[in-house]
Amino acid sequence: MATKKLNEKTKEPKFKVGDYVVYPIHGVGEVTEVAKKLILGKKKDCYSLEIQGSKMKVSIPVDRAIDVGIRSIIDKKEIKKVLTLLKKDEVDTEEDWKVRYQNNMNKIKSGSIFEVADVCRNLYRRAYGKELSIMERKLYESAYNLVKMEIALSKGVPQEEAGNIVSDVLAASVQGITPPPPPKDLDDDLDLE
């Protein structure tokens, strides 16, 4: 899908019913309606979106779409860039999980598929051989699902197939890395006899 042209007069994105767009943090949504709605006593053109997966319905004034980060899904040719990013041999080196979590949350809020893929890869690699905190696990799942949904729509394939592609790339990215040994049981260190 090509990036939508901006309306020359208003510099607003022009989406139509049936278009798929990315709404940062919430995910991919389908434009189900473009209509005037009463907001704070004023009639405004609004996009009504149904977020895929959650079926959540949201309404966004057209003139605020750019401010909230609404964008078109990536083109097919950009999928290769996303998959290459997922393969990269990098990981976030921040050790303080609270700082790392906030940095990753900011990347997801950016709405950039490349930033979201970066979070997905970093948390996957960090989890390889060591358990993530509950909050980081949820963040990983969110990033994974966002990448999977966008690739599925861009390629025109089922989400399951896109999920398999993402999972295969992530799994291949840790091939050859030896996970740390599991922690020794406390009983092994104590002579209880």
mmCIF file of C-alpha atoms in Angstrom:
data_model
loop_
_atom_site.group_PDB
_atom_site.id
_atom_site.type_symbol
_atom_site.label_atom_id
_atom_site.label_comp_id
_atom_site.label_asym_id
_atom_site.label_seq_id
_atom_site.Cartn_x
_atom_site.Cartn_y
_atom_site.Cartn_z
ATOM 1 C CA MET A 1 0.000 0.000 0.000
ATOM 2 C CA ALA A 2 1.373 3.343 -0.954
ATOM 3 C CA THR A 3 1.821 6.114 1.551
ATOM 4 C CA LYS A 4 -1.193 8.393 1.487
ATOM 5 C CA LYS A 5 -0.819 11.797 -0.099
ATOM 6 C CA LEU A 6 -1.419 14.775 2.144
ATOM 7 C CA ASN A 7 -4.254 17.104 1.283
ATOM 8 C CA GLU A 8 -2.428 20.049 -0.334
ATOM 9 C CA LYS A 9 -4.621 22.677 1.354
ATOM 10 C CA THR A 10 -4.741 21.307 4.908
ATOM 11 C CA LYS A 11 -1.679 19.025 5.065
ATOM 12 C CA GLU A 12 -3.898 16.303 6.536
ATOM 13 C CA PRO A 13 -3.693 12.649 5.525
ATOM 14 C CA LYS A 14 -6.470 11.519 3.222
ATOM 15 C CA PHE A 15 -7.711 8.075 4.145
ATOM 16 C CA LYS A 16 -10.905 6.507 2.911
ATOM 17 C CA VAL A 17 -13.218 3.793 4.187
ATOM 18 C CA GLY A 18 -11.506 0.409 3.887
ATOM 19 C CA ASP A 19 -7.951 1.771 4.281
ATOM 20 C CA TYR A 20 -5.764 0.212 6.948
ATOM 21 C CA VAL A 21 -3.783 2.604 9.108
ATOM 22 C CA VAL A 22 -1.470 2.332 12.087
ATOM 23 C CA TYR A 23 -2.544 4.026 15.301
ATOM 24 C CA PRO A 24 0.526 4.078 17.607
ATOM 25 C CA ILE A 25 0.287 1.767 20.615
ATOM 26 C CA HIS A 26 -3.174 0.515 19.616
ATOM 27 C CA GLY A 27 -2.073 -1.150 16.396
ATOM 28 C CA VAL A 28 -3.504 -1.526 12.940
ATOM 29 C CA GLY A 29 -7.023 -0.283 12.375
ATOM 30 C CA GLU A 30 -9.409 -0.192 9.468
ATOM 31 C CA VAL A 31 -11.067 3.086 8.543
ATOM 32 C CA THR A 32 -14.760 2.233 8.864
ATOM 33 C CA GLU A 33 -16.176 5.733 8.390
ATOM 34 C CA VAL A 34 -15.169 9.271 7.495
ATOM 35 C CA ALA A 35 -17.901 11.596 8.725
ATOM 36 C CA LYS A 36 -18.650 14.826 10.556
ATOM 37 C CA LYS A 37 -19.001 14.395 14.319
ATOM 38 C CA LEU A 38 -19.787 16.832 17.093
ATOM 39 C CA ILE A 39 -16.670 17.360 19.236
ATOM 40 C CA LEU A 40 -16.720 19.966 22.006
ATOM 41 C CA GLY A 41 -19.616 21.726 20.341
ATOM 42 C CA LYS A 42 -18.001 21.874 16.892
ATOM 43 C CA LYS A 43 -18.607 19.664 13.865
ATOM 44 C CA LYS A 44 -15.368 18.088 12.670
ATOM 45 C CA ASP A 45 -14.468 15.555 10.007
ATOM 46 C CA CYS A 46 -13.407 12.374 11.807
ATOM 47 C CA TYR A 47 -11.976 8.985 10.973
ATOM 48 C CA SER A 48 -13.673 6.082 12.712
ATOM 49 C CA LEU A 49 -11.288 3.164 13.137
ATOM 50 C CA GLU A 50 -11.787 -0.402 14.234
ATOM 51 C CA ILE A 51 -8.547 -1.680 15.735
ATOM 52 C CA GLN A 52 -7.704 -5.181 14.503
ATOM 53 C CA GLY A 53 -7.426 -7.837 17.178
ATOM 54 C CA SER A 54 -9.110 -5.885 19.987
ATOM 55 C CA LYS A 55 -12.078 -4.694 17.879
ATOM 56 C CA MET A 56 -11.801 -1.414 19.799
ATOM 57 C CA LYS A 57 -13.503 1.471 17.993
ATOM 58 C CA VAL A 58 -11.947 4.936 18.042
ATOM 59 C CA SER A 59 -12.757 8.236 16.418
ATOM 60 C CA ILE A 60 -10.021 10.721 15.502
ATOM 61 C CA PRO A 61 -10.548 14.185 14.059
ATOM 62 C CA VAL A 62 -8.980 14.329 10.595
ATOM 63 C CA ASP A 63 -7.074 17.488 11.545
ATOM 64 C CA ARG A 64 -5.473 15.634 14.511
ATOM 65 C CA ALA A 65 -4.517 12.456 12.641
ATOM 66 C CA ILE A 66 -0.900 13.506 12.085
ATOM 67 C CA ASP A 67 -0.536 14.748 15.676
ATOM 68 C CA VAL A 68 -1.586 11.383 17.113
ATOM 69 C CA GLY A 69 0.683 9.551 14.654
ATOM 70 C CA ILE A 70 -1.866 7.913 12.353
ATOM 71 C CA ARG A 71 -0.062 6.619 9.260
ATOM 72 C CA SER A 72 -0.502 4.183 6.387
ATOM 73 C CA ILE A 73 0.805 0.659 6.777
ATOM 74 C CA ILE A 74 4.193 -0.021 5.219
ATOM 75 C CA ASP A 75 4.696 -0.883 1.557
ATOM 76 C CA LYS A 76 5.625 -4.447 0.635
ATOM 77 C CA LYS A 77 9.155 -3.300 -0.202
ATOM 78 C CA GLU A 78 9.625 -2.038 3.364
ATOM 79 C CA ILE A 79 8.943 -5.500 4.814
ATOM 80 C CA LYS A 80 12.482 -6.540 3.882
ATOM 81 C CA LYS A 81 13.877 -3.603 5.905
ATOM 82 C CA VAL A 82 11.790 -4.660 8.919
ATOM 83 C CA LEU A 83 12.946 -8.295 8.669
ATOM 84 C CA THR A 84 16.573 -7.169 8.281
ATOM 85 C CA LEU A 85 16.199 -5.063 11.429
ATOM 86 C CA LEU A 86 14.811 -8.076 13.305
ATOM 87 C CA LYS A 87 17.913 -10.081 12.285
ATOM 88 C CA LYS A 88 20.443 -7.506 13.490
ATOM 89 C CA ASP A 89 22.895 -8.677 16.093
ATOM 90 C CA GLU A 90 22.147 -5.877 18.518
ATOM 91 C CA VAL A 91 20.484 -5.637 21.876
ATOM 92 C CA ASP A 92 19.679 -2.772 24.195
ATOM 93 C CA THR A 93 22.481 -2.672 26.760
ATOM 94 C CA GLU A 94 20.539 -0.688 29.355
ATOM 95 C CA GLU A 95 20.541 -2.800 32.515
ATOM 96 C CA ASP A 96 18.014 -0.813 34.567
ATOM 97 C CA TRP A 97 14.766 -2.450 33.502
ATOM 98 C CA LYS A 98 12.682 0.641 34.358
ATOM 99 C CA VAL A 99 14.770 2.863 32.055
ATOM 100 C CA ARG A 100 14.798 0.155 29.378
ATOM 101 C CA TYR A 101 11.018 -0.258 29.681
ATOM 102 C CA GLN A 102 10.423 3.494 29.300
ATOM 103 C CA ASN A 103 12.779 3.689 26.293
ATOM 104 C CA ASN A 104 10.967 0.770 24.659
ATOM 105 C CA MET A 105 7.548 2.237 25.443
ATOM 106 C CA ASN A 106 8.599 5.517 23.792
ATOM 107 C CA LYS A 107 9.673 3.597 20.689
ATOM 108 C CA ILE A 108 6.292 1.877 20.487
ATOM 109 C CA LYS A 109 4.470 5.181 21.022
ATOM 110 C CA SER A 110 6.421 6.656 18.097
ATOM 111 C CA GLY A 111 4.320 4.587 15.702
ATOM 112 C CA SER A 112 7.360 3.755 13.556
ATOM 113 C CA ILE A 113 7.344 0.114 12.474
ATOM 114 C CA PHE A 114 11.141 0.220 12.571
ATOM 115 C CA GLU A 115 11.188 1.405 16.196
ATOM 116 C CA VAL A 116 8.602 -1.249 17.111
ATOM 117 C CA ALA A 117 10.664 -3.943 15.347
ATOM 118 C CA ASP A 118 13.714 -2.741 17.294
ATOM 119 C CA VAL A 119 11.812 -3.273 20.573
ATOM 120 C CA CYS A 120 10.623 -6.693 19.410
ATOM 121 C CA ARG A 121 14.157 -7.807 18.523
ATOM 122 C CA ASN A 122 15.795 -6.380 21.662
ATOM 123 C CA LEU A 123 13.316 -7.973 24.046
ATOM 124 C CA TYR A 124 13.381 -11.291 22.180
ATOM 125 C CA ARG A 125 17.177 -11.401 22.375
ATOM 126 C CA ARG A 126 17.154 -10.296 26.020
ATOM 127 C CA ALA A 127 14.648 -13.063 26.850
ATOM 128 C CA TYR A 128 16.828 -15.670 25.150
ATOM 129 C CA GLY A 129 18.185 -17.584 28.093
ATOM 130 C CA LYS A 130 16.764 -15.278 30.740
ATOM 131 C CA GLU A 131 13.230 -14.437 31.774
ATOM 132 C CA LEU A 132 11.731 -11.000 31.146
ATOM 133 C CA SER A 133 9.738 -9.163 33.782
ATOM 134 C CA ILE A 134 5.966 -9.346 33.351
ATOM 135 C CA MET A 135 5.835 -5.753 32.062
ATOM 136 C CA GLU A 136 8.610 -6.357 29.537
ATOM 137 C CA ARG A 137 6.975 -9.606 28.404
ATOM 138 C CA LYS A 138 3.722 -7.719 27.729
ATOM 139 C CA LEU A 139 5.683 -5.048 25.881
ATOM 140 C CA TYR A 140 7.386 -7.736 23.775
ATOM 141 C CA GLU A 141 4.020 -9.340 22.959
ATOM 142 C CA SER A 142 2.619 -5.951 21.978
ATOM 143 C CA ALA A 143 5.606 -5.159 19.732
ATOM 144 C CA TYR A 144 5.505 -8.645 18.189
ATOM 145 C CA ASN A 145 1.774 -8.348 17.444
ATOM 146 C CA LEU A 146 2.161 -4.874 15.934
ATOM 147 C CA VAL A 147 4.929 -6.079 13.596
ATOM 148 C CA LYS A 148 3.010 -9.251 12.723
ATOM 149 C CA MET A 149 -0.239 -7.411 11.925
ATOM 150 C CA GLU A 150 1.426 -4.800 9.770
ATOM 151 C CA ILE A 151 3.407 -7.386 7.799
ATOM 152 C CA ALA A 152 0.265 -9.503 7.320
ATOM 153 C CA LEU A 153 -1.696 -6.598 5.867
ATOM 154 C CA SER A 154 1.194 -5.326 3.770
ATOM 155 C CA LYS A 155 1.906 -8.762 2.268
ATOM 156 C CA GLY A 156 -1.764 -9.700 2.055
ATOM 157 C CA VAL A 157 -1.257 -12.898 4.051
ATOM 158 C CA PRO A 158 -3.004 -14.301 7.142
ATOM 159 C CA GLN A 159 -1.675 -13.082 10.495
ATOM 160 C CA GLU A 160 -0.592 -16.618 11.379
ATOM 161 C CA GLU A 161 1.682 -16.741 8.328
ATOM 162 C CA ALA A 162 3.125 -13.309 9.127
ATOM 163 C CA GLY A 163 3.661 -14.437 12.728
ATOM 164 C CA ASN A 164 5.569 -17.486 11.484
ATOM 165 C CA ILE A 165 7.782 -15.237 9.335
ATOM 166 C CA VAL A 166 8.562 -12.932 12.272
ATOM 167 C CA SER A 167 9.148 -15.859 14.654
ATOM 168 C CA ASP A 168 11.455 -17.616 12.180
ATOM 169 C CA VAL A 169 13.533 -14.472 11.671
ATOM 170 C CA LEU A 170 13.817 -13.866 15.420
ATOM 171 C CA ALA A 171 14.748 -17.504 16.092
ATOM 172 C CA ALA A 172 17.403 -17.412 13.357
ATOM 173 C CA SER A 173 18.834 -14.228 14.875
ATOM 174 C CA VAL A 174 19.907 -16.102 18.023
ATOM 175 C CA GLN A 175 21.286 -19.183 16.244
ATOM 176 C CA GLY A 176 24.795 -19.838 17.431
ATOM 177 C CA ILE A 177 24.315 -17.926 20.671
ATOM 178 C CA THR A 178 24.659 -20.179 23.657
ATOM 179 C CA PRO A 179 22.092 -19.334 26.277
ATOM 180 C CA PRO A 180 23.438 -18.961 29.793
ATOM 181 C CA PRO A 181 23.237 -22.125 31.896
ATOM 182 C CA PRO A 182 20.145 -22.411 34.062
ATOM 183 C CA PRO A 183 20.630 -21.360 37.669
ATOM 184 C CA LYS A 184 21.767 -24.145 39.946
ATOM 185 C CA ASP A 185 19.205 -25.434 42.375
ATOM 186 C CA LEU A 186 19.837 -24.378 45.914
ATOM 187 C CA ASP A 187 19.640 -28.047 46.907
ATOM 188 C CA ASP A 188 22.674 -28.824 44.716
ATOM 189 C CA ASP A 189 24.809 -26.436 46.752
ATOM 190 C CA LEU A 190 23.679 -27.710 50.129
ATOM 191 C CA ASP A 191 24.663 -31.033 51.532
ATOM 192 C CA LEU A 192 21.435 -32.035 53.259
ATOM 193 C CA GLU A 193 22.506 -35.530 54.160
#
